[in-house]
Structure formats: C-alpha cells, structure tokens
Short mmCIF file of C-alpha atoms in Angstrom, two decimals:
data_model
loop_
_atom_site.label_atom_id
_atom_site.label_comp_id
_atom_site.label_asym_id
_atom_site.label_seq_id
_atom_site.Cartn_x
_atom_site.Cartn_y
_atom_site.Cartn_z
CA MET A 280 275.49 231.81 98.97
CA THR A 281 272.79 229.53 98.48
CA ALA A 282 273.13 228.36 94.82
CA GLN A 283 277.06 227.39 96.26
CA VAL A 284 275.14 225.23 99.01
CA ASP A 285 272.78 223.77 96.83
CA ARG A 286 275.63 222.45 94.51
CA THR A 287 278.01 221.44 97.79
CA ALA A 288 275.24 219.20 98.97
CA GLY A 289 274.30 218.05 95.36
CA THR A 290 277.93 217.15 95.15
CA ALA A 291 278.23 215.14 98.45
CA GLY A 292 274.74 213.43 97.58
CA THR A 293 275.86 212.24 94.23
CA ALA A 294 279.51 210.63 96.13
CA GLU A 295 276.86 209.48 98.77
CA ALA A 296 274.42 207.63 95.50
CA ALA A 297 278.00 206.53 94.26
CA GLY A 298 279.21 204.91 97.40
CA VAL A 299 275.84 202.83 97.73
CA ALA A 300 276.19 201.96 94.32
CA GLY A 301 279.42 200.41 94.92
CA ALA A 302 278.50 198.57 97.89
CA ALA A 303 275.31 197.09 96.06
CA GLU A 304 277.86 195.84 93.85
CA ALA A 305 280.02 194.84 95.86
CA ALA A 306 277.41 193.02 97.51
CA GLY A 307 276.13 191.73 94.13
CA ALA A 308 279.28 190.23 93.26
CA GLY A 309 279.49 188.30 96.70
CA ARG A 310 276.57 186.76 96.23
CA ALA A 311 277.51 185.65 92.65
CA ALA A 312 280.84 184.93 94.43
CA ARG A 313 278.73 182.07 96.19
CA ALA A 314 276.02 181.13 93.53
CA PRO A 315 278.09 178.38 91.61
CA GLY A 316 278.79 176.83 94.50
CA THR A 317 275.02 176.32 95.57
CA VAL A 318 274.24 175.60 92.09
CA ARG A 319 276.34 172.45 92.95
CA ARG A 320 275.19 171.86 95.71
CA ARG A 321 271.65 171.76 94.87
CA VAL A 322 272.57 169.68 92.27
CA LEU A 323 274.68 167.28 94.44
CA VAL A 324 271.12 166.73 96.34
CA GLY A 325 268.54 166.46 93.54
CA ALA A 326 271.07 163.75 92.32
CA ALA A 327 271.40 161.68 95.49
CA ALA A 328 267.32 161.85 95.49
CA LEU A 329 267.12 160.84 92.27
CA LEU A 330 269.75 157.96 92.91
CA MET A 331 267.56 156.41 96.03
CA LEU A 332 264.59 156.47 94.02
CA THR A 333 265.75 154.45 91.58
CA GLY A 334 265.39 150.24 91.90
CA GLY A 335 262.52 148.88 93.50
CA ALA A 336 258.66 148.74 92.55
CA THR A 337 256.19 151.32 91.97
CA ILE A 338 252.63 151.94 91.48
CA ALA A 339 250.50 154.71 90.20
CA HIS A 340 246.48 155.00 90.60
CA GLY A 341 244.33 155.89 87.96
CA ALA A 342 240.61 154.27 86.03
CA ALA A 343 240.58 151.58 83.91
CA ASP A 344 239.66 153.70 80.92
CA GLY A 345 242.83 155.72 80.76
CA THR A 346 241.38 159.12 81.56
CA ASP A 347 244.34 159.49 84.27
CA GLY A 348 246.89 159.03 81.13
CA ALA A 349 247.74 155.18 82.36
CA PRO A 350 247.07 152.85 79.41
CA ALA A 351 243.43 151.31 79.06
CA PRO A 352 243.96 147.37 78.87
CA ASP A 353 243.23 146.54 74.92
CA GLY A 354 239.94 144.39 74.45
CA GLY A 355 241.42 140.85 73.20
CA GLY A 356 241.14 138.55 75.40
CA HIS A 357 242.97 134.74 76.14
CA ALA A 358 242.14 131.52 76.67
CA ALA A 359 241.93 129.90 80.34
CA HIS A 360 246.16 130.38 79.89
CA SER A 361 247.83 131.46 77.27
CA THR A 362 251.31 132.80 75.78
CA GLY A 363 253.46 134.70 73.76
CA THR A 364 256.41 135.85 73.21
CA GLY A 365 257.79 140.18 72.10
CA ALA A 366 259.72 142.96 73.25
CA SER A 367 258.29 143.95 76.23
CA THR A 368 257.59 147.48 76.29
CA GLY A 369 259.04 148.12 80.29
CA THR A 370 258.84 151.62 81.81
CA GLY A 371 262.02 153.31 80.96
CA ALA A 372 265.16 154.02 83.20
CA GLY A 373 262.79 155.10 86.38
CA GLU A 374 259.08 153.16 87.31
CA ALA A 375 255.66 154.28 87.18
CA GLY A 376 254.06 153.63 89.38
CA PRO A 377 251.13 150.40 90.39
CA VAL A 378 247.93 152.10 88.74
CA GLY A 379 244.56 150.67 89.84
CA GLY A 380 241.27 152.26 89.76
CA ALA A 381 237.86 151.51 88.74
CA SER A 382 236.60 153.44 85.14
CA ARG A 383 233.37 154.78 84.50
CA SER A 384 232.35 151.64 82.93
CA GLY A 385 232.52 148.84 86.02
CA GLY A 386 235.83 147.50 85.34
CA PHE A 387 239.14 147.87 87.49
CA TYR A 388 242.91 148.41 86.38
CA MET A 389 245.91 147.98 87.94
CA ARG A 390 249.86 147.84 86.80
CA ALA A 391 252.57 147.34 89.17
CA ASP A 392 256.46 147.48 87.80
CA GLY A 393 260.40 147.06 89.33
CA VAL A 394 263.01 146.21 88.77
CA PHE A 395 264.74 142.73 90.10
CA SER A 396 267.42 142.87 92.91
CA PRO A 397 268.93 140.03 95.28
CA PRO A 398 267.53 140.23 98.55
CA GLY A 399 269.10 142.19 100.81
CA SER A 400 270.49 144.63 97.93
CA PHE A 401 271.40 147.92 99.10
CA VAL A 402 268.19 149.61 97.52
CA PRO A 403 265.29 147.50 98.34
CA SER A 404 262.53 146.12 95.81
CA ASP A 405 259.42 144.39 95.83
CA ALA A 406 261.20 142.09 93.05
CA LEU A 407 263.41 139.85 94.27
CA THR A 408 266.00 137.65 92.93
CA TYR A 409 267.10 133.95 93.74
CA ASP A 410 269.33 132.76 90.97
CA THR A 411 270.84 136.27 89.11
CA ALA A 412 271.77 133.40 86.06
CA LEU A 413 268.44 133.13 85.27
CA VAL A 414 266.79 136.76 86.51
CA PRO A 415 269.24 139.04 86.77
CA ALA A 416 269.68 141.96 88.74
CA ALA A 417 268.32 144.80 86.82
CA ALA A 418 265.45 142.96 84.52
CA ARG A 419 262.67 144.62 84.97
CA ILE A 420 259.05 142.85 85.78
CA GLU A 421 255.34 144.67 85.05
CA ILE A 422 251.85 143.24 86.41
CA THR A 423 248.60 143.88 85.21
CA GLN A 424 245.10 143.61 86.51
CA TYR A 425 242.36 144.03 84.66
CA ALA A 426 238.39 143.26 86.07
CA ASP A 427 235.50 144.30 84.83
CA ARG A 428 231.53 142.44 85.27
CA THR A 429 232.58 139.31 82.92
CA SER A 430 236.07 138.29 82.84
CA HIS A 431 239.23 138.50 85.38
CA ARG A 432 242.53 138.77 82.86
CA VAL A 433 246.28 138.94 84.44
CA GLY A 434 249.41 140.11 82.12
CA THR A 435 253.07 140.26 82.62
CA ARG A 436 256.09 141.48 80.66
CA LEU A 437 259.59 141.32 81.24
CA ARG A 438 262.58 141.90 80.01
CA GLY A 439 266.40 141.77 80.56
CA LEU A 440 266.27 137.48 81.19
CA VAL A 441 268.12 134.91 79.62
CA PRO A 442 267.34 134.57 75.75
CA ASN A 443 264.74 132.12 74.57
CA ARG A 444 264.47 130.62 77.16
CA ALA A 445 260.95 129.10 78.51
CA TYR A 446 259.84 130.21 82.65
CA GLY A 447 256.86 128.96 84.42
CA MET A 448 255.20 131.83 86.58
CA HIS A 449 252.01 131.50 88.78
CA VAL A 450 250.77 134.31 91.41
CA HIS A 451 251.09 133.09 95.17
CA THR A 452 249.04 133.38 98.53
CA SER A 453 251.79 135.72 99.84
CA PRO A 454 254.39 138.86 99.88
CA CYS A 455 258.13 138.14 98.66
CA ALA A 456 260.62 137.86 100.95
CA ALA A 457 264.94 136.56 101.32
CA ASP A 458 263.30 133.25 101.23
CA PRO A 459 262.11 131.70 98.21
CA ALA A 460 258.90 129.35 100.05
CA SER A 461 257.58 133.04 102.24
CA ALA A 462 255.15 133.47 99.10
CA GLY A 463 253.65 130.33 99.78
CA PRO A 464 251.76 127.89 97.34
CA HIS A 465 250.04 129.03 94.49
CA TYR A 466 246.47 131.41 94.68
CA GLN A 467 243.34 128.59 93.86
CA HIS A 468 240.14 129.64 93.65
CA ARG A 469 238.89 126.58 94.97
CA ALA A 470 241.09 124.49 97.07
CA SER A 471 242.15 121.29 95.51
CA ALA A 472 245.28 118.88 95.47
CA THR A 473 245.93 119.46 91.89
CA ALA A 474 247.88 122.24 90.38
CA ASP A 475 246.42 123.64 87.17
CA PRO A 476 245.41 126.56 84.69
CA VAL A 477 241.94 126.24 85.29
CA ASN A 478 241.83 126.99 89.12
CA GLU A 479 245.06 128.98 89.48
CA VAL A 480 246.55 131.95 87.57
CA TRP A 481 249.76 130.51 85.13
CA LEU A 482 251.69 133.40 83.71
CA ASP A 483 253.73 130.96 81.67
CA PHE A 484 256.40 132.65 79.29
CA ARG A 485 259.27 132.22 76.81
CA THR A 486 261.32 134.97 75.83
CA ASP A 487 262.69 136.19 72.82
CA ARG A 488 266.47 136.76 71.64
CA ASN A 489 266.53 139.66 73.53
CA GLY A 490 265.23 138.19 76.53
CA ASN A 491 262.17 140.03 76.40
CA GLY A 492 259.17 137.58 77.53
CA GLU A 493 255.09 138.07 78.07
CA ALA A 494 252.11 136.61 79.32
CA GLU A 495 248.37 136.91 79.84
CA ALA A 496 245.17 134.32 81.36
CA ARG A 497 241.48 135.05 81.86
CA HIS A 498 239.21 133.75 84.12
CA GLU A 499 235.37 133.78 84.85
CA TRP A 500 236.37 134.56 88.92
CA GLY A 501 238.79 136.86 90.39
CA PHE A 502 241.11 137.26 93.95
CA ARG A 503 239.72 136.64 97.11
CA ASP A 504 240.52 139.49 99.41
CA GLY A 505 244.48 140.26 100.65
CA GLY A 506 244.48 135.99 99.04
CA ALA A 507 246.48 137.12 96.40
CA ARG A 508 250.29 139.21 97.20
CA SER A 509 252.70 138.11 94.78
CA VAL A 510 254.28 137.04 91.48
CA ILE A 511 256.80 133.50 91.28
CA VAL A 512 258.99 132.72 88.06
CA HIS A 513 260.02 129.05 88.42
CA ASP A 514 262.54 127.67 86.13
CA ALA A 515 260.50 125.50 84.34
CA GLN A 516 257.00 125.88 82.95
CA GLY A 517 253.97 124.28 84.35
CA GLY A 518 252.76 123.42 88.51
CA ALA A 519 256.34 123.09 89.76
CA GLY A 520 259.72 123.86 89.75
CA LYS A 521 262.81 126.09 90.99
CA ARG A 522 261.24 129.52 92.29
CA VAL A 523 264.33 132.48 91.18
CA ALA A 524 262.34 135.28 91.63
CA CYS A 525 259.45 136.76 92.68
CA PHE A 526 257.54 140.25 92.94
CA THR A 527 255.14 141.73 95.09
CA VAL A 528 251.94 142.84 93.83
CA PRO A 529 249.01 144.81 94.88
CA PHE A 530 246.45 142.71 93.01
CA SER A 531 242.87 144.19 94.42
CA SER A 532 239.74 141.51 94.69
#
C-alpha cells in the first residue's frame, strides 16, 4: 500500500509539473508574440528621437591639446587676413557639438558647427540662410577659435555652397535672427569708422569645384567678453556685401 500511494503521488506531481510547464510555455509564447511589436515601437521611438536631433548647431567641449579626443589646432598660422580653398572636412551626418576649454599649455580651443536652414524651419538652427541660391539649406559650416598667450586665431570651413565662387565673411557683435540685420555690425578691436581686416575678423574665402571653402584670420588681440556672437556670410568679399547667411557662435573672450 505504501508503494502504491507513493506511485500515485508521483504521478499526480508529474501531471502538475507538466501543467505548470505548459502554462509557462504558453506565457512565453504570448510574450514572444508581443515582442515584435514592442521592438518595433522602441525602434520607432529611437528613430523619432534621432530625427529631432538632426539639423541645427552643436557644441562640444574639450582641452585645446586634444586630450578629450577633439582635434588640437595645428601649429601653422596665417597673416592677419589669410584665405584658402580646399575640401571641408565637416563632421558627418550629425554634428559634433562646440568644443571649448583650456589646455595644459595655457591656450583655449573652441569648435562649433551647424547646418544651414531658412528662418522659421521646422527644426530650429543656429545657422540661418537668407539666400538659398548662394547658401543652400543643408550646407554646413564649422567655426574654430584658438587663443594662447601670443595669438588669437579664428577659422572657418564650409561645404555645400556654390562652386568656384567668392564669399565674404566677418565676425559680428550679436546673435543671428530672422532679420539679417539683427547680427549687428562687424566686431572691432577698437571702435573705428572704417572696416579693415587688421581691426576686424575677416574670413573671406573662395569655394572649390565642390562648393567647399575655408579661411583663417590671426591677430594679436582677442574678443571682449560677450562682444563677438556670430559670423555673417556675405555675397561679396571686402568690408560689405549682402548678408546671405548667419551662424551664432559661442566665441570666448
């Protein structure tokens, strides 16, 4: 009798275990059936977030000596106003943010990049184009600033503009807005009634056959605190010209 009771209990336990296993399997199957939808929802949310981050301007921060992975400025320099042509390196489909910080050598390095879009675009941008024939939407701009004990350099790289064309560019005193005049006048080291590349930061450039261009200006003086807030792209080189684009830049004093 004892053996018979034990066998009966074992059989019942086996049946109960099988029932639990079946329920677990059914629950697992239900979760698996729901999983694709969950994955799809997560993918869609991730894609939407990525889309919202596309465009505009960004800034990253780091040391001037490149210890955080940011490129350190080269050791070369130019005259007070120097320009050149060449392919812009850009920063890829997304934008790296401004880079700024003090280096162990006592210098300061900043980089800001942006993608041009017309004022009032769905995705706000600190890089505005007022003339899409000369500065197309989705054209890119990069501004760098480097200062140490003896010099101050501001450089620019652009891509996606009109090929083989001359443009003017200067540092201005106020941020960009829908009205091109909102950026204010040229930044000047000393107040002057005349415009020249010695007292101002001129970044005139000429694009190559791919619509890319670059320039650098070098001075012995730096910006006053809060005095330089943007760069304006002009349709002609020199001290004036129509304002065709603007980029708000976090210049440092």
